[in-house]
Coordinates of C-alpha atoms and ligand atoms in Angstrom, one line a residue:
M1 CA 0.0 0.0 0.0
L2 CA 1.5 3.3 -1.1
M3 CA 0.8 6.2 1.3
D4 CA 2.3 9.6 1.8
I5 CA 4.3 10.3 5.0
H6 CA 2.6 12.3 7.7
G7 CA 3.0 13.0 11.4
G8 CA 1.1 10.9 14.0
I9 CA 1.5 7.4 15.3
D10 CA 2.1 4.5 12.9
L11 CA 0.7 1.4 14.5
A12 CA 2.7 -1.0 12.3
E13 CA 5.9 0.7 13.3
L14 CA 5.0 0.5 17.0
D15 CA 4.2 -3.2 16.6
R16 CA 7.7 -3.8 15.2
L17 CA 9.2 -2.0 18.2
G18 CA 7.0 -3.8 20.7
L19 CA 5.3 -0.5 21.8
R20 CA 1.7 0.4 22.5
P21 CA 0.1 3.7 21.4
D22 CA -0.7 4.6 25.0
Q23 CA 3.1 4.5 25.8
I24 CA 3.8 7.2 23.2
L25 CA 4.0 10.9 23.7
D26 CA 3.2 12.3 20.3
F27 CA 4.9 15.6 19.4
S28 CA 4.7 14.8 15.7
A29 CA 1.0 15.7 15.0
N30 CA 0.1 19.4 15.2
L31 CA -2.9 19.1 17.4
N32 CA -4.3 21.0 20.4
P33 CA -2.5 19.2 23.3
F34 CA -5.5 19.7 25.6
G35 CA -7.8 17.8 23.2
P36 CA -11.4 18.6 22.3
S37 CA -13.9 20.4 24.4
P38 CA -15.6 18.1 26.9
T39 CA -18.9 19.0 25.3
V40 CA -17.9 17.1 22.2
R41 CA -18.2 13.7 23.9
L42 CA -21.6 14.5 25.3
A43 CA -22.8 15.6 21.8
L44 CA -21.5 12.4 20.3
Q45 CA -23.6 10.3 22.6
R46 CA -26.8 11.9 21.2
V47 CA -26.1 11.2 17.6
P48 CA -28.4 8.7 16.0
L49 CA -26.2 6.1 14.3
D50 CA -28.9 4.5 12.1
R51 CA -29.7 7.6 10.1
Y52 CA -27.8 9.1 7.1
P53 CA -26.0 12.3 8.0
D54 CA -27.2 15.6 6.5
R55 CA -25.5 15.6 3.1
T56 CA -25.2 19.4 3.0
C57 CA -24.2 19.8 6.7
R58 CA -26.7 22.6 6.9
E59 CA -26.6 23.3 10.6
L60 CA -22.8 23.2 10.8
R61 CA -22.5 25.3 7.6
R62 CA -24.8 27.9 9.2
T63 CA -22.8 28.0 12.3
L64 CA -19.5 28.3 10.4
A65 CA -21.0 31.1 8.3
R66 CA -21.9 33.0 11.5
H67 CA -18.5 32.5 13.0
N68 CA -16.8 33.7 9.9
V69 CA -19.3 36.4 9.1
V70 CA -20.0 35.2 5.6
P71 CA -23.2 34.0 3.8
E72 CA -24.0 30.3 4.2
E73 CA -23.4 29.7 0.5
C74 CA -19.8 30.7 0.9
V75 CA -19.1 27.6 3.2
L76 CA -18.5 24.0 2.1
V77 CA -17.8 21.4 4.8
G78 CA -15.4 18.5 4.1
N79 CA -14.0 15.3 5.6
G80 CA -11.0 17.2 7.0
S81 CA -9.3 20.0 5.0
A82 CA -7.3 17.1 3.3
E83 CA -10.5 16.2 1.4
L84 CA -11.0 19.8 0.4
I85 CA -7.4 19.9 -1.0
W86 CA -8.1 16.9 -3.1
L87 CA -11.5 18.2 -4.2
S88 CA -9.8 21.4 -5.4
A89 CA -7.3 19.4 -7.5
V90 CA -9.9 17.0 -8.9
A91 CA -12.3 19.9 -9.7
Y92 CA -9.8 22.3 -11.2
L93 CA -6.8 20.4 -12.7
R94 CA -6.5 18.5 -16.0
P95 CA -3.3 16.9 -17.4
G96 CA -0.7 19.4 -18.4
N97 CA -2.1 22.2 -16.2
H98 CA 0.5 24.1 -14.2
V99 CA 0.5 24.1 -10.4
A100 CA 2.6 26.4 -8.2
I101 CA 3.3 25.5 -4.6
L102 CA 5.1 27.5 -2.0
G103 CA 7.4 25.0 -0.2
P104 CA 8.6 23.2 1.8
T105 CA 5.1 22.3 2.7
F106 CA 2.3 19.8 3.2
S107 CA 2.8 17.1 0.7
E108 CA -0.9 16.5 -0.3
Y109 CA -0.9 19.6 -2.6
E110 CA 1.7 18.0 -4.8
R111 CA 0.3 14.5 -4.5
A112 CA -3.3 15.5 -5.5
S113 CA -2.0 17.7 -8.3
R114 CA 0.2 15.0 -9.8
Q115 CA -2.6 12.5 -9.5
M116 CA -4.6 14.8 -11.9
G117 CA -1.6 14.9 -14.3
A118 CA -0.6 18.5 -13.5
E119 CA 2.9 19.8 -13.8
V120 CA 4.0 20.9 -10.4
T121 CA 6.7 23.5 -9.5
I122 CA 7.6 24.0 -5.9
Y123 CA 9.1 27.4 -4.9
R124 CA 11.1 26.5 -1.7
A125 CA 12.0 29.0 1.0
T126 CA 15.4 28.1 2.5
A127 CA 16.8 27.6 6.0
E128 CA 19.1 30.6 5.3
Q129 CA 16.1 32.8 5.0
G130 CA 14.5 31.4 8.1
F131 CA 12.0 29.6 5.8
C132 CA 10.3 33.0 5.3
P133 CA 8.9 33.7 1.8
R134 CA 10.9 36.8 0.6
F135 CA 9.5 40.2 -0.3
P136 CA 8.3 41.1 -2.8
F137 CA 6.4 38.0 -2.1
E138 CA 8.6 35.1 -3.5
R139 CA 9.4 36.8 -6.8
S140 CA 9.8 33.6 -8.8
F141 CA 6.5 32.4 -7.6
T142 CA 4.8 35.7 -8.5
E143 CA 6.3 35.7 -11.9
A144 CA 5.2 32.2 -12.6
V145 CA 1.7 33.0 -11.5
L146 CA 1.6 36.2 -13.7
E147 CA 3.3 34.7 -16.7
R148 CA 2.8 31.0 -17.0
Q149 CA -1.0 30.9 -16.5
V150 CA -0.7 28.8 -13.4
R151 CA -4.1 27.0 -13.0
V152 CA -3.9 26.4 -9.2
A153 CA -1.5 27.8 -6.6
F154 CA -1.3 26.2 -3.2
L155 CA -0.1 28.2 -0.2
A156 CA -0.3 27.4 3.5
N157 CA -0.8 30.2 6.0
P158 CA 0.8 29.6 8.5
N159 CA 2.9 26.9 6.7
N160 CA 3.6 23.4 7.8
P161 CA 6.3 22.4 8.7
T162 CA 8.0 25.8 8.9
G163 CA 5.4 27.6 11.0
Q164 CA 5.8 30.8 8.9
A165 CA 3.0 33.2 8.3
L166 CA 2.4 34.8 4.9
P167 CA 1.9 38.5 4.1
L168 CA -1.7 37.9 3.3
H169 CA -2.2 41.3 1.7
E170 CA 0.5 40.4 -0.8
V171 CA -1.3 37.1 -1.6
F172 CA -4.6 39.0 -2.1
D173 CA -2.9 41.6 -4.3
L174 CA -1.4 38.9 -6.5
A175 CA -4.7 37.0 -6.6
D176 CA -6.4 40.3 -7.8
Q177 CA -3.9 40.5 -10.7
A178 CA -4.1 36.8 -11.6
R179 CA -7.8 36.0 -11.9
H180 CA -6.9 33.0 -14.1
T181 CA -5.4 31.2 -11.1
L182 CA -7.3 29.6 -8.2
F183 CA -5.3 30.4 -5.0
V184 CA -5.9 27.6 -2.5
L185 CA -5.0 29.2 0.7
D186 CA -4.7 26.5 3.3
E187 CA -5.4 28.0 6.8
A188 CA -5.6 24.7 8.7
Y189 CA -3.5 26.2 11.5
R190 CA -5.1 29.7 11.5
D191 CA -6.6 29.2 14.9
C192 CA -3.3 28.0 16.3
V193 CA -1.2 31.1 15.5
I194 CA 0.3 32.9 18.4
D195 CA -0.1 36.4 17.0
P196 CA -3.5 36.8 15.3
A197 CA -2.5 40.2 14.2
T198 CA -1.1 38.5 11.0
R199 CA -4.7 37.9 10.0
E200 CA -6.1 39.9 7.1
T201 CA -9.6 41.3 7.6
R202 CA -10.2 42.5 4.0
P203 CA -12.6 40.1 2.1
S204 CA -10.7 37.6 -0.1
P205 CA -10.8 38.0 -3.9
P206 CA -13.2 35.5 -5.6
N207 CA -10.3 33.3 -6.9
V208 CA -9.1 32.6 -3.3
L209 CA -10.3 29.5 -1.7
R210 CA -9.6 29.4 2.0
L211 CA -9.4 26.0 3.7
R212 CA -9.8 25.6 7.5
S213 CA -9.6 22.6 9.7
L214 CA -11.4 21.6 12.9
T215 CA -9.0 18.8 13.5
K216 CA -6.1 20.9 14.8
A217 CA -7.1 23.7 17.2
H218 CA -10.3 21.8 18.1
G219 CA -8.6 18.5 18.5
L220 CA -10.9 16.5 16.3
A221 CA -8.3 14.7 14.2
G222 CA -9.9 11.3 14.6
L223 CA -13.3 12.5 13.4
R224 CA -12.1 14.4 10.3
L225 CA -13.6 17.8 9.8
G226 CA -12.7 20.9 7.8
Y227 CA -14.3 23.5 5.7
A228 CA -13.7 25.8 2.7
L229 CA -14.7 29.5 2.5
G230 CA -15.0 30.8 -1.0
A231 CA -17.1 32.2 -3.8
P232 CA -20.3 30.1 -4.3
E233 CA -19.3 29.4 -7.9
V234 CA -16.0 27.9 -6.8
L235 CA -17.6 25.9 -4.0
A236 CA -20.3 24.5 -6.4
V237 CA -17.5 23.1 -8.6
L238 CA -15.9 21.4 -5.6
Q239 CA -19.2 20.1 -4.4
G240 CA -19.8 18.6 -7.8
V241 CA -16.9 16.1 -7.2
Q242 CA -17.4 15.5 -3.5
P243 CA -18.6 12.0 -2.6
P244 CA -22.0 11.9 -0.9
W245 CA -22.1 11.8 2.9
S246 CA -18.4 12.3 3.2
V247 CA -18.9 14.2 6.5
N248 CA -20.5 11.8 8.9
A249 CA -23.0 12.6 11.6
L250 CA -20.6 12.3 14.4
A251 CA -18.2 14.8 12.8
Q252 CA -21.0 17.2 12.2
A253 CA -22.2 17.0 15.8
A254 CA -18.7 17.3 17.2
G255 CA -18.0 20.4 15.1
L256 CA -21.1 22.1 16.4
A257 CA -20.3 21.3 20.0
A258 CA -16.6 22.4 19.5
L259 CA -17.6 25.7 17.9
G260 CA -20.1 26.2 20.8
D261 CA -17.3 26.1 23.4
E262 CA -15.2 29.1 22.6
N263 CA -14.0 29.2 26.2
H264 CA -12.2 25.8 25.8
L265 CA -10.6 26.9 22.6
R266 CA -9.4 30.2 24.0
E267 CA -8.1 28.8 27.3
S268 CA -6.4 25.7 25.8
L269 CA -4.7 27.7 23.2
R270 CA -3.5 30.3 25.8
Q271 CA -2.0 27.5 27.9
S272 CA -0.5 25.9 24.7
C273 CA 1.2 29.2 23.8
E274 CA 2.7 29.4 27.3
A275 CA 3.8 25.8 27.1
K276 CA 5.5 26.4 23.8
A277 CA 7.3 29.6 25.0
D278 CA 8.6 27.6 28.0
L279 CA 9.6 24.7 25.8
I280 CA 11.6 27.0 23.5
E281 CA 13.3 28.5 26.5
Q282 CA 14.3 25.1 27.9
L283 CA 15.7 24.0 24.5
R284 CA 17.7 27.2 24.2
R285 CA 19.1 26.7 27.7
H286 CA 20.5 23.4 26.4
R287 CA 22.0 25.2 23.4
L288 CA 19.4 23.8 21.0
D289 CA 18.2 26.3 18.5
P290 CA 14.5 26.1 17.4
V291 CA 13.5 28.0 14.2
P292 CA 11.2 30.9 15.2
A293 CA 7.6 30.1 14.2
A294 CA 4.2 31.7 14.4
T295 CA 2.6 28.4 15.3
L296 CA 2.5 26.0 18.2
F297 CA 4.9 23.7 16.3
F298 CA 8.4 24.6 15.1
L299 CA 11.5 23.1 13.4
L300 CA 14.6 22.1 15.2
L301 CA 17.9 21.4 13.5
V302 CA 19.3 18.2 14.9
G303 CA 21.7 17.0 12.2
D304 CA 20.2 13.6 11.3
A305 CA 16.5 13.8 11.7
A306 CA 15.8 10.1 11.0
R307 CA 18.3 8.9 13.6
T308 CA 16.9 11.4 16.2
R309 CA 13.4 10.3 15.6
S310 CA 14.2 6.6 16.0
A311 CA 16.3 7.2 19.1
L312 CA 13.4 9.2 20.7
L313 CA 10.8 6.7 19.7
R314 CA 12.6 4.0 21.5
R315 CA 12.1 6.2 24.6
G316 CA 8.4 6.5 23.8
I317 CA 8.6 10.0 22.3
L318 CA 7.5 10.7 18.7
V319 CA 8.7 13.7 16.7
R320 CA 8.3 14.4 13.0
D321 CA 11.4 13.6 10.9
C322 CA 11.3 16.3 8.2
T323 CA 13.2 14.3 5.6
S324 CA 10.1 13.9 3.4
Y325 CA 9.9 17.8 3.3
G326 CA 13.4 17.8 1.9
L327 CA 14.8 18.8 5.4
P328 CA 16.8 15.7 6.5
G329 CA 18.5 17.7 9.3
H330 CA 15.3 19.0 10.9
I331 CA 12.6 17.5 13.1
R332 CA 9.3 19.2 13.8
I333 CA 8.0 19.5 17.3
Q334 CA 4.4 20.4 18.4
T335 CA 4.2 21.6 21.9
R336 CA 2.4 19.4 24.4
R337 CA 1.5 20.1 28.0
P338 CA 4.3 21.5 30.2
E339 CA 5.0 18.2 32.1
E340 CA 5.2 16.3 28.8
N341 CA 7.5 18.9 27.3
V342 CA 9.9 18.3 30.1
R343 CA 10.2 14.7 29.1
L344 CA 10.9 15.7 25.5
V345 CA 13.7 18.0 26.5
S346 CA 15.4 15.4 28.7
A347 CA 15.1 12.8 26.0
L348 CA 16.6 15.2 23.4
V349 CA 19.4 16.2 25.7
E350 CA 20.2 12.6 26.7
D351 CA 20.1 11.6 23.0
R352 CA 22.6 14.3 22.1
A353 CA 24.9 13.1 24.9
C354 CA 24.8 9.6 23.4
I355 CA 25.9 10.6 19.8
Ligands
PLP401 C1 -1.1 22.4 6.1 C2 -2.0 21.3 6.3 N1 -3.2 21.3 5.7 C3 -4.1 20.4 5.9 C4 -3.9 19.3 6.7 C5 -5.0 18.2 6.8 O1 -5.7 18.5 7.9 P1 -7.1 17.8 8.2 O2 -6.9 17.0 9.4 O3 -8.1 19.0 8.4 O4 -7.5 17.0 7.0 C6 -2.7 19.2 7.4 C7 -2.4 18.0 8.2 O5 -1.4 17.8 8.8 C8 -1.7 20.2 7.2 O6 -0.6 20.2 7.8

């Protein structure tokens, strides 16, 4: 079975190592370390399992529209934002179309685009530039979009794995000039940014499709839930290729409950930000040098990422080896709760002493 590499626990790998999932502290998946709102479990108990879910996710769509101050027809719900990435590719790409991706980044943009026969160019920010896209906004990327009739551009804001935020006004300006391109702006980590001042409040141009996730900040990774905000004409094209009932009834109920508990979101993210700041400080005290990031996850240069990941996993600690992003020297770490972060730091320091 051919699958792309992602963070999170791999059960087959744990089996080989003789470890159980409950023995693992997972710093490799970028999720709220405090989990979902307790109201989610209560809501799940009330979901009738013998009925089909609402195909249009009407109630959830209404709630998301209210939260984002947009009309209901500007919202499409999906089985995680991953489904919406694939729907964008399936709906908009044909063999030979050009796709531009700002990298290093989430691999599903490239995978979905290639699956549709598109030609993909990745414009990679480098470690030397702190993985920040340069101003004026990644010149080569801008030129390609303006000159080569790029059909779809994928950008993540903030980006995974680098944690860098994009100058959104520049993206919107470019989108205004390149109406032939669909800009898929993946905002899966938008709720997890430490400084929400980076958010743009001006309405997006109609050729910008914004993707959001409820699996990250709301801790619903196992249920799969995401949504797209965009022009109704764009969403209709995506909906045309979406399988029926792709968002199940449990996910819809969980989404409504999670969105209803703003207090949990605010408080858990506040504590996560504090935990991350403290983790960074501990790492620096041990002369480790995390890459500054706007997110609750960040990159750390360790030399040999695959070796470090294996050594930590044997101690029950899972981090993301970034080799698949083209960064074989970096691991990615998502903050967990303070007491768990202490275990990570000790393991990293012990591992370094063993090299
Ligand atoms: C940038 C980015 N977008 C989308 C996704 C997929 O998220 P979801 O769980 O909403 O499908 C991920 C998951 O890691 C991601 O890193």
